[in-house]
C-alpha cells in the first residue's frame, strides 16, 4: 500500500491511499453470482489483504465503516453519514473509465468531509491523473475539501468526454450509412450504438447522484465554491449530449422501422398482385390438368389455343381491374414511373429557376427612388384628371 498525506495552506487535507493491485481475473470472480465462487474469492482476498485493511482501519478509525465496506467493492455505492467531529460526510464508491476502451473501468473510493478527503483505489493511473502538475496549483487555491474533490471529479470526467466524442463519430458514420445504403443489418449496429450510450449513462448517473448528495451535505459551503460552479457547466454539457444522442438513436430506430414496414408492404403488395394476375392460369391449368377422360375442348385441334387465349383474356381483365382501382401503383405501371420522373425533373427546373430569381441582385437605391417617383406622378395624374360623366359611368 502507498499512503500519501497532503496538507494545504487553506486547512484541508488529502490522504491518497493506493491499495495493492488485484488482477482482473480476481475481480471477475468476486463479481460472479455463484455462492461457491464468492466464498473462494473472499477467502483468497482475506488471506492476502487482511493486514492491509487492518492497517487502514487503525490509521483512520473515523472511516472504519467506509474502509470495511469499500475495500472489496466493485460497484457504485454513495451515501451520507453523520460522524462526530466531522459533521456530514459523503462516502462511497463510483466506477470510472480510464481509457478509450469501454471495458477499462475501475472503482474509485472516497470519504469526504469539510476539511478531510480520503481517496482509495488500486489503479495507479488514478493517482497520476489526479496529481498532474497543473492541478496542484488549483488544489492550493481550493478553500475546502469538497471544492477540491469536485475539481478531481472534473478531471475524471474527461474520459467520458473523450468517449462521447468517439461515440459521435461512430453515430455520424451510422447516419451516413443509413442515408447512402440502407442495409437490412443496420438495426444491429443501431442497437450496438444504443448499448454504447447506455454504458456512458451508467458511468455518468452516479456522478450526478454524488453531486446531489454533496450539495445536500455541505449546502452553501459547496455551492458557493468555484470548483463546484465549474463542474456544473460540465455536467450540463454531458446532460445535453446524452439527451441529444438518445434522440438521434430513437430517430434512427424510427426511420429503420418505417423503412422495414415500407419494404414489407411493397413485398406483400407485389406478391398479392402477381398472385391475382396468375390466378386464371393456375385455375385453368389445375382443371385441365386432371385425369378425367371427357374434358371440354380436349379433342379439338385448336383446344390448346383456346385455353391460352382464355388465360390471356382473363389475365388482362384482372390486370385492368387492378390498374383501374390504382392498386398496381409503380410496380407494374411503367407509364406512371416515367410520369413521376418527368414531374420530378420539372419540379427541379422550377425550383432552380425560382432560386436563380431570388439570387438576382436587388435594384439600387437610386433606381428604387425613380420607380417610386414615377408611381407618385401617375397617382397625381389620375387624381387631377377630369371625372367621368354620369352617362359614361
GROMACS .gro file of C-alpha atoms in nm:
model
  393
    1UNK     CA    1   0.000   0.000   0.000
    2UNK     CA    2   0.115   0.354  -0.085
    3UNK     CA    3  -0.003   0.625   0.154
    4UNK     CA    4   0.045   0.997   0.089
    5UNK     CA    5  -0.078   1.268   0.324
    6UNK     CA    6  -0.109   1.610   0.154
    7UNK     CA    7  -0.184   1.920   0.359
    8UNK     CA    8  -0.275   2.255   0.205
    9UNK     CA    9  -0.246   2.610   0.328
   10UNK     CA   10  -0.622   2.665   0.338
   11UNK     CA   11  -0.660   2.399   0.609
   12UNK     CA   12  -0.788   2.087   0.430
   13UNK     CA   13  -0.612   1.750   0.390
   14UNK     CA   14  -0.597   1.490   0.116
   15UNK     CA   15  -0.497   1.134   0.201
   16UNK     CA   16  -0.413   0.925  -0.107
   17UNK     CA   17  -0.446   0.550  -0.037
   18UNK     CA   18  -0.326   0.330  -0.321
   19UNK     CA   19  -0.400  -0.034  -0.242
   20UNK     CA   20  -0.235  -0.344  -0.373
   21UNK     CA   21  -0.343  -0.425  -0.724
   22UNK     CA   22  -0.595  -0.705  -0.777
   23UNK     CA   23  -0.588  -0.883  -1.109
   24UNK     CA   24  -0.881  -0.864  -1.347
   25UNK     CA   25  -0.944  -1.237  -1.306
   26UNK     CA   26  -0.983  -1.195  -0.931
   27UNK     CA   27  -1.222  -0.903  -0.981
   28UNK     CA   28  -1.440  -1.109  -1.215
   29UNK     CA   29  -1.451  -1.397  -0.969
   30UNK     CA   30  -1.566  -1.158  -0.699
   31UNK     CA   31  -1.841  -1.024  -0.924
   32UNK     CA   32  -1.985  -1.367  -1.009
   33UNK     CA   33  -2.319  -1.461  -0.862
   34UNK     CA   34  -2.249  -1.820  -0.751
   35UNK     CA   35  -2.200  -1.878  -0.377
   36UNK     CA   36  -1.902  -2.102  -0.429
   37UNK     CA   37  -1.705  -1.852  -0.636
   38UNK     CA   38  -1.788  -1.570  -0.393
   39UNK     CA   39  -1.671  -1.774  -0.096
   40UNK     CA   40  -1.348  -1.874  -0.270
   41UNK     CA   41  -1.269  -1.520  -0.383
   42UNK     CA   42  -1.344  -1.376  -0.037
   43UNK     CA   43  -1.124  -1.635   0.130
   44UNK     CA   44  -0.838  -1.560  -0.108
   45UNK     CA   45  -0.882  -1.186  -0.058
   46UNK     CA   46  -0.894  -1.220   0.323
   47UNK     CA   47  -0.573  -1.419   0.332
   48UNK     CA   48  -0.385  -1.175   0.109
   49UNK     CA   49  -0.519  -0.833   0.207
   50UNK     CA   50  -0.639  -0.862   0.568
   51UNK     CA   51  -0.329  -0.697   0.706
   52UNK     CA   52  -0.364  -0.405   0.468
   53UNK     CA   53  -0.727  -0.347   0.567
   54UNK     CA   54  -0.643  -0.358   0.936
   55UNK     CA   55  -0.368  -0.101   0.888
   56UNK     CA   56  -0.613   0.134   0.720
   57UNK     CA   57  -0.874   0.092   0.993
   58UNK     CA   58  -0.616   0.162   1.262
   59UNK     CA   59  -0.490   0.471   1.078
   60UNK     CA   60  -0.840   0.611   1.012
   61UNK     CA   61  -1.082   0.490   1.281
   62UNK     CA   62  -1.336   0.758   1.185
   63UNK     CA   63  -1.364   0.594   0.840
   64UNK     CA   64  -1.356   0.232   0.958
   65UNK     CA   65  -1.705   0.153   0.829
   66UNK     CA   66  -1.625   0.303   0.489
   67UNK     CA   67  -1.295   0.112   0.463
   68UNK     CA   68  -1.461  -0.216   0.555
   69UNK     CA   69  -1.746  -0.167   0.302
   70UNK     CA   70  -1.542  -0.026   0.014
   71UNK     CA   71  -1.224  -0.231   0.034
   72UNK     CA   72  -1.353  -0.510  -0.194
   73UNK     CA   73  -1.638  -0.325  -0.364
   74UNK     CA   74  -1.656  -0.305  -0.743
   75UNK     CA   75  -1.999  -0.144  -0.779
   76UNK     CA   76  -2.140   0.206  -0.731
   77UNK     CA   77  -2.243   0.300  -0.377
   78UNK     CA   78  -2.290   0.655  -0.240
   79UNK     CA   79  -2.437   0.765   0.095
   80UNK     CA   80  -2.428   1.040   0.363
   81UNK     CA   81  -2.341   0.983   0.729
   82UNK     CA   82  -2.301   1.193   1.042
   83UNK     CA   83  -1.966   1.140   1.220
   84UNK     CA   84  -1.867   1.305   1.546
   85UNK     CA   85  -1.602   1.568   1.494
   86UNK     CA   86  -1.652   1.579   1.117
   87UNK     CA   87  -2.021   1.654   1.071
   88UNK     CA   88  -2.181   1.543   0.746
   89UNK     CA   89  -1.964   1.301   0.547
   90UNK     CA   90  -2.020   1.180   0.190
   91UNK     CA   91  -1.865   0.839   0.129
   92UNK     CA   92  -1.888   0.557  -0.118
   93UNK     CA   93  -1.762   0.423  -0.449
   94UNK     CA   94  -1.806   0.523  -0.813
   95UNK     CA   95  -1.691   0.340  -1.125
   96UNK     CA   96  -1.466   0.545  -1.355
   97UNK     CA   97  -1.332   0.476  -1.704
   98UNK     CA   98  -0.961   0.542  -1.752
   99UNK     CA   99  -0.909   0.498  -2.128
  100UNK     CA  100  -1.090   0.479  -2.461
  101UNK     CA  101  -1.171   0.113  -2.401
  102UNK     CA  102  -1.521   0.083  -2.252
  103UNK     CA  103  -1.412  -0.223  -2.053
  104UNK     CA  104  -1.124  -0.036  -1.885
  105UNK     CA  105  -1.314   0.063  -1.570
  106UNK     CA  106  -1.206   0.064  -1.206
  107UNK     CA  107  -1.366   0.161  -0.871
  108UNK     CA  108  -1.278   0.494  -0.709
  109UNK     CA  109  -1.347   0.503  -0.332
  110UNK     CA  110  -1.382   0.833  -0.146
  111UNK     CA  111  -1.454   0.964   0.206
  112UNK     CA  112  -1.530   1.337   0.210
  113UNK     CA  113  -1.582   1.584   0.495
  114UNK     CA  114  -1.544   1.961   0.507
  115UNK     CA  115  -1.173   1.951   0.596
  116UNK     CA  116  -1.060   1.598   0.505
  117UNK     CA  117  -1.062   1.386   0.191
  118UNK     CA  118  -0.968   1.020   0.168
  119UNK     CA  119  -0.935   0.855  -0.173
  120UNK     CA  120  -0.871   0.483  -0.206
  121UNK     CA  121  -0.801   0.299  -0.532
  122UNK     CA  122  -0.597   0.017  -0.678
  123UNK     CA  123  -0.511   0.153  -1.021
  124UNK     CA  124  -0.203   0.378  -1.022
  125UNK     CA  125  -0.336   0.573  -1.320
  126UNK     CA  126  -0.589   0.747  -1.095
  127UNK     CA  127  -0.309   0.891  -0.879
  128UNK     CA  128  -0.115   1.003  -1.184
  129UNK     CA  129  -0.422   1.168  -1.334
  130UNK     CA  130  -0.533   1.345  -1.015
  131UNK     CA  131  -0.182   1.467  -0.928
  132UNK     CA  132  -0.088   1.630  -1.255
  133UNK     CA  133   0.133   1.933  -1.226
  134UNK     CA  134  -0.124   2.186  -1.350
  135UNK     CA  135  -0.377   2.060  -1.091
  136UNK     CA  136  -0.151   2.114  -0.789
  137UNK     CA  137  -0.192   2.491  -0.807
  138UNK     CA  138  -0.570   2.452  -0.833
  139UNK     CA  139  -0.572   2.237  -0.519
  140UNK     CA  140  -0.380   2.508  -0.335
  141UNK     CA  141  -0.648   2.763  -0.423
  142UNK     CA  142  -0.934   2.542  -0.301
  143UNK     CA  143  -1.073   2.664   0.030
  144UNK     CA  144  -1.211   2.328   0.147
  145UNK     CA  145  -1.206   1.957   0.070
  146UNK     CA  146  -1.544   1.938  -0.117
  147UNK     CA  147  -1.431   2.202  -0.366
  148UNK     CA  148  -1.109   2.010  -0.435
  149UNK     CA  149  -1.300   1.683  -0.464
  150UNK     CA  150  -1.527   1.821  -0.734
  151UNK     CA  151  -1.221   1.950  -0.914
  152UNK     CA  152  -1.096   1.591  -0.914
  153UNK     CA  153  -1.431   1.470  -1.045
  154UNK     CA  154  -1.400   1.713  -1.335
  155UNK     CA  155  -1.064   1.555  -1.419
  156UNK     CA  156  -1.210   1.203  -1.406
  157UNK     CA  157  -1.496   1.312  -1.633
  158UNK     CA  158  -1.253   1.379  -1.918
  159UNK     CA  159  -1.264   1.010  -2.016
  160UNK     CA  160  -1.643   1.036  -2.059
  161UNK     CA  161  -1.597   1.342  -2.282
  162UNK     CA  162  -1.343   1.155  -2.497
  163UNK     CA  163  -1.573   0.852  -2.516
  164UNK     CA  164  -1.870   1.068  -2.618
  165UNK     CA  165  -1.661   1.233  -2.892
  166UNK     CA  166  -1.574   0.890  -3.033
  167UNK     CA  167  -1.937   0.786  -2.997
  168UNK     CA  168  -2.039   1.091  -3.201
  169UNK     CA  169  -1.804   0.985  -3.482
  170UNK     CA  170  -1.947   0.633  -3.489
  171UNK     CA  171  -2.301   0.770  -3.480
  172UNK     CA  172  -2.223   1.000  -3.775
  173UNK     CA  173  -2.091   0.705  -3.976
  174UNK     CA  174  -2.409   0.514  -3.897
  175UNK     CA  175  -2.626   0.804  -4.015
  176UNK     CA  176  -2.432   0.828  -4.342
  177UNK     CA  177  -2.466   0.452  -4.398
  178UNK     CA  178  -2.840   0.471  -4.343
  179UNK     CA  179  -2.872   0.760  -4.587
  180UNK     CA  180  -2.649   0.618  -4.864
  181UNK     CA  181  -2.724   0.244  -4.847
  182UNK     CA  182  -2.986   0.130  -4.604
  183UNK     CA  183  -2.887  -0.230  -4.541
  184UNK     CA  184  -3.105  -0.469  -4.350
  185UNK     CA  185  -2.833  -0.531  -4.089
  186UNK     CA  186  -2.817  -0.165  -3.980
  187UNK     CA  187  -3.060  -0.232  -3.696
  188UNK     CA  188  -2.796  -0.442  -3.520
  189UNK     CA  189  -2.547  -0.154  -3.546
  190UNK     CA  190  -2.810   0.090  -3.412
  191UNK     CA  191  -2.872  -0.136  -3.113
  192UNK     CA  192  -2.496  -0.156  -3.057
  193UNK     CA  193  -2.475   0.224  -3.051
  194UNK     CA  194  -2.763   0.226  -2.804
  195UNK     CA  195  -2.568  -0.003  -2.571
  196UNK     CA  196  -2.263   0.227  -2.600
  197UNK     CA  197  -2.477   0.522  -2.494
  198UNK     CA  198  -2.617   0.321  -2.202
  199UNK     CA  199  -2.262   0.248  -2.090
  200UNK     CA  200  -2.177   0.618  -2.066
  201UNK     CA  201  -2.510   0.689  -1.900
  202UNK     CA  202  -2.434   0.429  -1.632
  203UNK     CA  203  -2.096   0.592  -1.570
  204UNK     CA  204  -2.249   0.939  -1.553
  205UNK     CA  205  -2.558   0.884  -1.337
  206UNK     CA  206  -2.364   0.801  -1.015
  207UNK     CA  207  -2.171   1.127  -1.054
  208UNK     CA  208  -2.500   1.315  -1.080
  209UNK     CA  209  -2.619   1.137  -0.768
  210UNK     CA  210  -2.294   1.223  -0.592
  211UNK     CA  211  -2.336   1.590  -0.688
  212UNK     CA  212  -2.684   1.597  -0.534
  213UNK     CA  213  -2.575   1.424  -0.212
  214UNK     CA  214  -2.274   1.654  -0.170
  215UNK     CA  215  -2.495   1.959  -0.217
  216UNK     CA  216  -2.730   1.823   0.048
  217UNK     CA  217  -2.445   1.756   0.291
  218UNK     CA  218  -2.239   2.074   0.255
  219UNK     CA  219  -2.501   2.326   0.135
  220UNK     CA  220  -2.356   2.674   0.071
  221UNK     CA  221  -2.003   2.566   0.159
  222UNK     CA  222  -2.002   2.371  -0.168
  223UNK     CA  223  -2.239   2.566  -0.389
  224UNK     CA  224  -2.051   2.895  -0.335
  225UNK     CA  225  -1.715   2.746  -0.443
  226UNK     CA  226  -1.557   2.797  -0.783
  227UNK     CA  227  -1.483   2.427  -0.838
  228UNK     CA  228  -1.849   2.335  -0.794
  229UNK     CA  229  -1.960   2.609  -1.035
  230UNK     CA  230  -1.718   2.486  -1.299
  231UNK     CA  231  -1.826   2.125  -1.278
  232UNK     CA  232  -2.190   2.231  -1.306
  233UNK     CA  233  -2.127   2.356  -1.659
  234UNK     CA  234  -1.950   2.032  -1.746
  235UNK     CA  235  -2.236   1.821  -1.609
  236UNK     CA  236  -2.490   2.029  -1.801
  237UNK     CA  237  -2.292   1.975  -2.119
  238UNK     CA  238  -2.284   1.598  -2.065
  239UNK     CA  239  -2.660   1.604  -1.990
  240UNK     CA  240  -2.724   1.783  -2.318
  241UNK     CA  241  -2.505   1.542  -2.516
  242UNK     CA  242  -2.665   1.230  -2.369
  243UNK     CA  243  -3.017   1.359  -2.436
  244UNK     CA  244  -2.926   1.467  -2.789
  245UNK     CA  245  -2.765   1.132  -2.874
  246UNK     CA  246  -3.061   0.943  -2.727
  247UNK     CA  247  -3.299   1.142  -2.950
  248UNK     CA  248  -3.080   1.072  -3.255
  249UNK     CA  249  -3.073   0.699  -3.188
  250UNK     CA  250  -3.451   0.691  -3.134
  251UNK     CA  251  -3.490   0.874  -3.465
  252UNK     CA  252  -3.267   0.621  -3.642
  253UNK     CA  253  -3.468   0.335  -3.495
  254UNK     CA  254  -3.793   0.501  -3.610
  255UNK     CA  255  -3.655   0.554  -3.960
  256UNK     CA  256  -3.534   0.195  -3.983
  257UNK     CA  257  -3.870   0.071  -3.859
  258UNK     CA  258  -4.054   0.284  -4.116
  259UNK     CA  259  -3.829   0.160  -4.397
  260UNK     CA  260  -3.877  -0.201  -4.288
  261UNK     CA  261  -4.254  -0.158  -4.284
  262UNK     CA  262  -4.246   0.009  -4.624
  263UNK     CA  263  -4.037  -0.273  -4.769
  264UNK     CA  264  -4.265  -0.533  -4.618
  265UNK     CA  265  -4.574  -0.362  -4.756
  266UNK     CA  266  -4.417  -0.335  -5.101
  267UNK     CA  267  -4.324  -0.703  -5.097
  268UNK     CA  268  -4.669  -0.815  -4.984
  269UNK     CA  269  -4.839  -0.592  -5.239
  270UNK     CA  270  -4.617  -0.718  -5.521
  271UNK     CA  271  -4.677  -1.082  -5.429
  272UNK     CA  272  -5.051  -1.023  -5.398
  273UNK     CA  273  -5.072  -0.858  -5.741
  274UNK     CA  274  -4.872  -1.130  -5.914
  275UNK     CA  275  -5.078  -1.396  -5.742
  276UNK     CA  276  -5.402  -1.232  -5.859
  277UNK     CA  277  -5.271  -1.193  -6.216
  278UNK     CA  278  -5.155  -1.554  -6.234
  279UNK     CA  279  -5.480  -1.684  -6.082
  280UNK     CA  280  -5.658  -1.761  -6.416
  281UNK     CA  281  -5.363  -1.962  -6.547
  282UNK     CA  282  -5.343  -2.151  -6.220
  283UNK     CA  283  -5.711  -2.238  -6.214
  284UNK     CA  284  -5.731  -2.338  -6.580
  285UNK     CA  285  -5.409  -2.540  -6.554
  286UNK     CA  286  -5.540  -2.719  -6.247
  287UNK     CA  287  -5.875  -2.802  -6.407
  288UNK     CA  288  -5.744  -2.914  -6.747
  289UNK     CA  289  -5.457  -3.099  -6.587
  290UNK     CA  290  -5.684  -3.353  -6.420
  291UNK     CA  291  -5.703  -3.718  -6.533
  292UNK     CA  292  -6.069  -3.714  -6.645
  293UNK     CA  293  -6.141  -3.853  -6.990
  294UNK     CA  294  -6.419  -3.618  -7.102
  295UNK     CA  295  -6.292  -3.259  -7.078
  296UNK     CA  296  -6.412  -2.966  -7.289
  297UNK     CA  297  -6.202  -2.886  -7.598
  298UNK     CA  298  -5.983  -3.191  -7.534
  299UNK     CA  299  -6.045  -3.339  -7.877
  300UNK     CA  300  -6.046  -3.006  -8.059
  301UNK     CA  301  -5.745  -2.933  -8.284
  302UNK     CA  302  -5.735  -2.575  -8.158
  303UNK     CA  303  -5.820  -2.658  -7.795
  304UNK     CA  304  -5.479  -2.557  -7.666
  305UNK     CA  305  -5.500  -2.220  -7.841
  306UNK     CA  306  -5.850  -2.165  -7.699
  307UNK     CA  307  -5.720  -2.233  -7.348
  308UNK     CA  308  -5.420  -1.997  -7.389
  309UNK     CA  309  -5.649  -1.728  -7.528
  310UNK     CA  310  -5.886  -1.763  -7.235
  311UNK     CA  311  -5.594  -1.733  -6.994
  312UNK     CA  312  -5.468  -1.418  -7.164
  313UNK     CA  313  -5.813  -1.260  -7.173
  314UNK     CA  314  -5.886  -1.331  -6.805
  315UNK     CA  315  -5.537  -1.219  -6.701
  316UNK     CA  316  -5.572  -0.895  -6.894
  317UNK     CA  317  -5.916  -0.834  -6.746
  318UNK     CA  318  -5.788  -0.884  -6.391
  319UNK     CA  319  -5.491  -0.655  -6.456
  320UNK     CA  320  -5.726  -0.391  -6.599
  321UNK     CA  321  -5.941  -0.405  -6.286
  322UNK     CA  322  -5.634  -0.370  -6.061
  323UNK     CA  323  -5.499  -0.084  -6.271
  324UNK     CA  324  -5.839   0.089  -6.275
  325UNK     CA  325  -5.854   0.085  -5.896
  326UNK     CA  326  -5.493   0.209  -5.869
  327UNK     CA  327  -5.368  -0.096  -5.681
  328UNK     CA  328  -5.078  -0.167  -5.912
  329UNK     CA  329  -4.905   0.161  -5.824
  330UNK     CA  330  -4.549   0.181  -5.953
  331UNK     CA  331  -4.493  -0.194  -5.952
  332UNK     CA  332  -4.631  -0.274  -6.298
  333UNK     CA  333  -4.725   0.068  -6.434
  334UNK     CA  334  -4.414   0.192  -6.615
  335UNK     CA  335  -4.605   0.490  -6.755
  336UNK     CA  336  -4.657   0.628  -6.405
  337UNK     CA  337  -4.286   0.581  -6.336
  338UNK     CA  338  -4.195   0.789  -6.642
  339UNK     CA  339  -4.456   1.045  -6.544
  340UNK     CA  340  -4.311   1.072  -6.192
  341UNK     CA  341  -3.959   1.112  -6.331
  342UNK     CA  342  -4.072   1.387  -6.568
  343UNK     CA  343  -4.263   1.558  -6.288
  344UNK     CA  344  -3.956   1.538  -6.063
  345UNK     CA  345  -3.736   1.696  -6.333
  346UNK     CA  346  -3.997   1.966  -6.391
  347UNK     CA  347  -4.007   2.044  -6.019
  348UNK     CA  348  -3.628   2.070  -6.011
  349UNK     CA  349  -3.632   2.310  -6.308
  350UNK     CA  350  -3.897   2.526  -6.141
  351UNK     CA  351  -3.709   2.529  -5.813
  352UNK     CA  352  -3.381   2.614  -5.985
  353UNK     CA  353  -3.544   2.897  -6.177
  354UNK     CA  354  -3.706   3.028  -5.859
  355UNK     CA  355  -3.372   3.012  -5.677
  356UNK     CA  356  -3.199   3.199  -5.958
  357UNK     CA  357  -3.464   3.471  -5.948
  358UNK     CA  358  -3.416   3.504  -5.571
  359UNK     CA  359  -3.040   3.529  -5.613
  360UNK     CA  360  -3.064   3.816  -5.860
  361UNK     CA  361  -2.929   4.146  -5.732
  362UNK     CA  362  -3.181   4.391  -5.590
  363UNK     CA  363  -3.223   4.726  -5.773
  364UNK     CA  364  -3.009   5.011  -5.649
  365UNK     CA  365  -3.142   5.278  -5.412
  366UNK     CA  366  -3.136   5.538  -5.692
  367UNK     CA  367  -3.337   5.313  -5.924
  368UNK     CA  368  -3.593   5.240  -5.649
  369UNK     CA  369  -3.625   5.617  -5.594
  370UNK     CA  370  -3.703   5.675  -5.962
  371UNK     CA  371  -3.966   5.399  -5.961
  372UNK     CA  372  -4.132   5.549  -5.653
  373UNK     CA  373  -4.135   5.897  -5.812
  374UNK     CA  374  -4.295   5.758  -6.129
  375UNK     CA  375  -4.569   5.585  -5.927
  376UNK     CA  376  -4.644   5.909  -5.739
  377UNK     CA  377  -4.667   6.107  -6.065
  378UNK     CA  378  -4.909   5.855  -6.211
  379UNK     CA  379  -5.127   5.869  -5.899
  380UNK     CA  380  -5.136   6.251  -5.918
  381UNK     CA  381  -5.236   6.238  -6.283
  382UNK     CA  382  -5.517   6.003  -6.201
  383UNK     CA  383  -5.640   6.223  -5.914
  384UNK     CA  384  -5.613   6.555  -6.107
  385UNK     CA  385  -5.781   6.424  -6.425
  386UNK     CA  386  -6.145   6.506  -6.516
  387UNK     CA  387  -6.412   6.296  -6.356
  388UNK     CA  388  -6.611   6.069  -6.591
  389UNK     CA  389  -6.960   6.180  -6.684
  390UNK     CA  390  -7.268   6.021  -6.538
  391UNK     CA  391  -7.359   5.874  -6.876
  392UNK     CA  392  -7.019   5.717  -6.911
  393UNK     CA  393  -7.049   5.571  -6.561
   0.00000   0.00000   0.00000
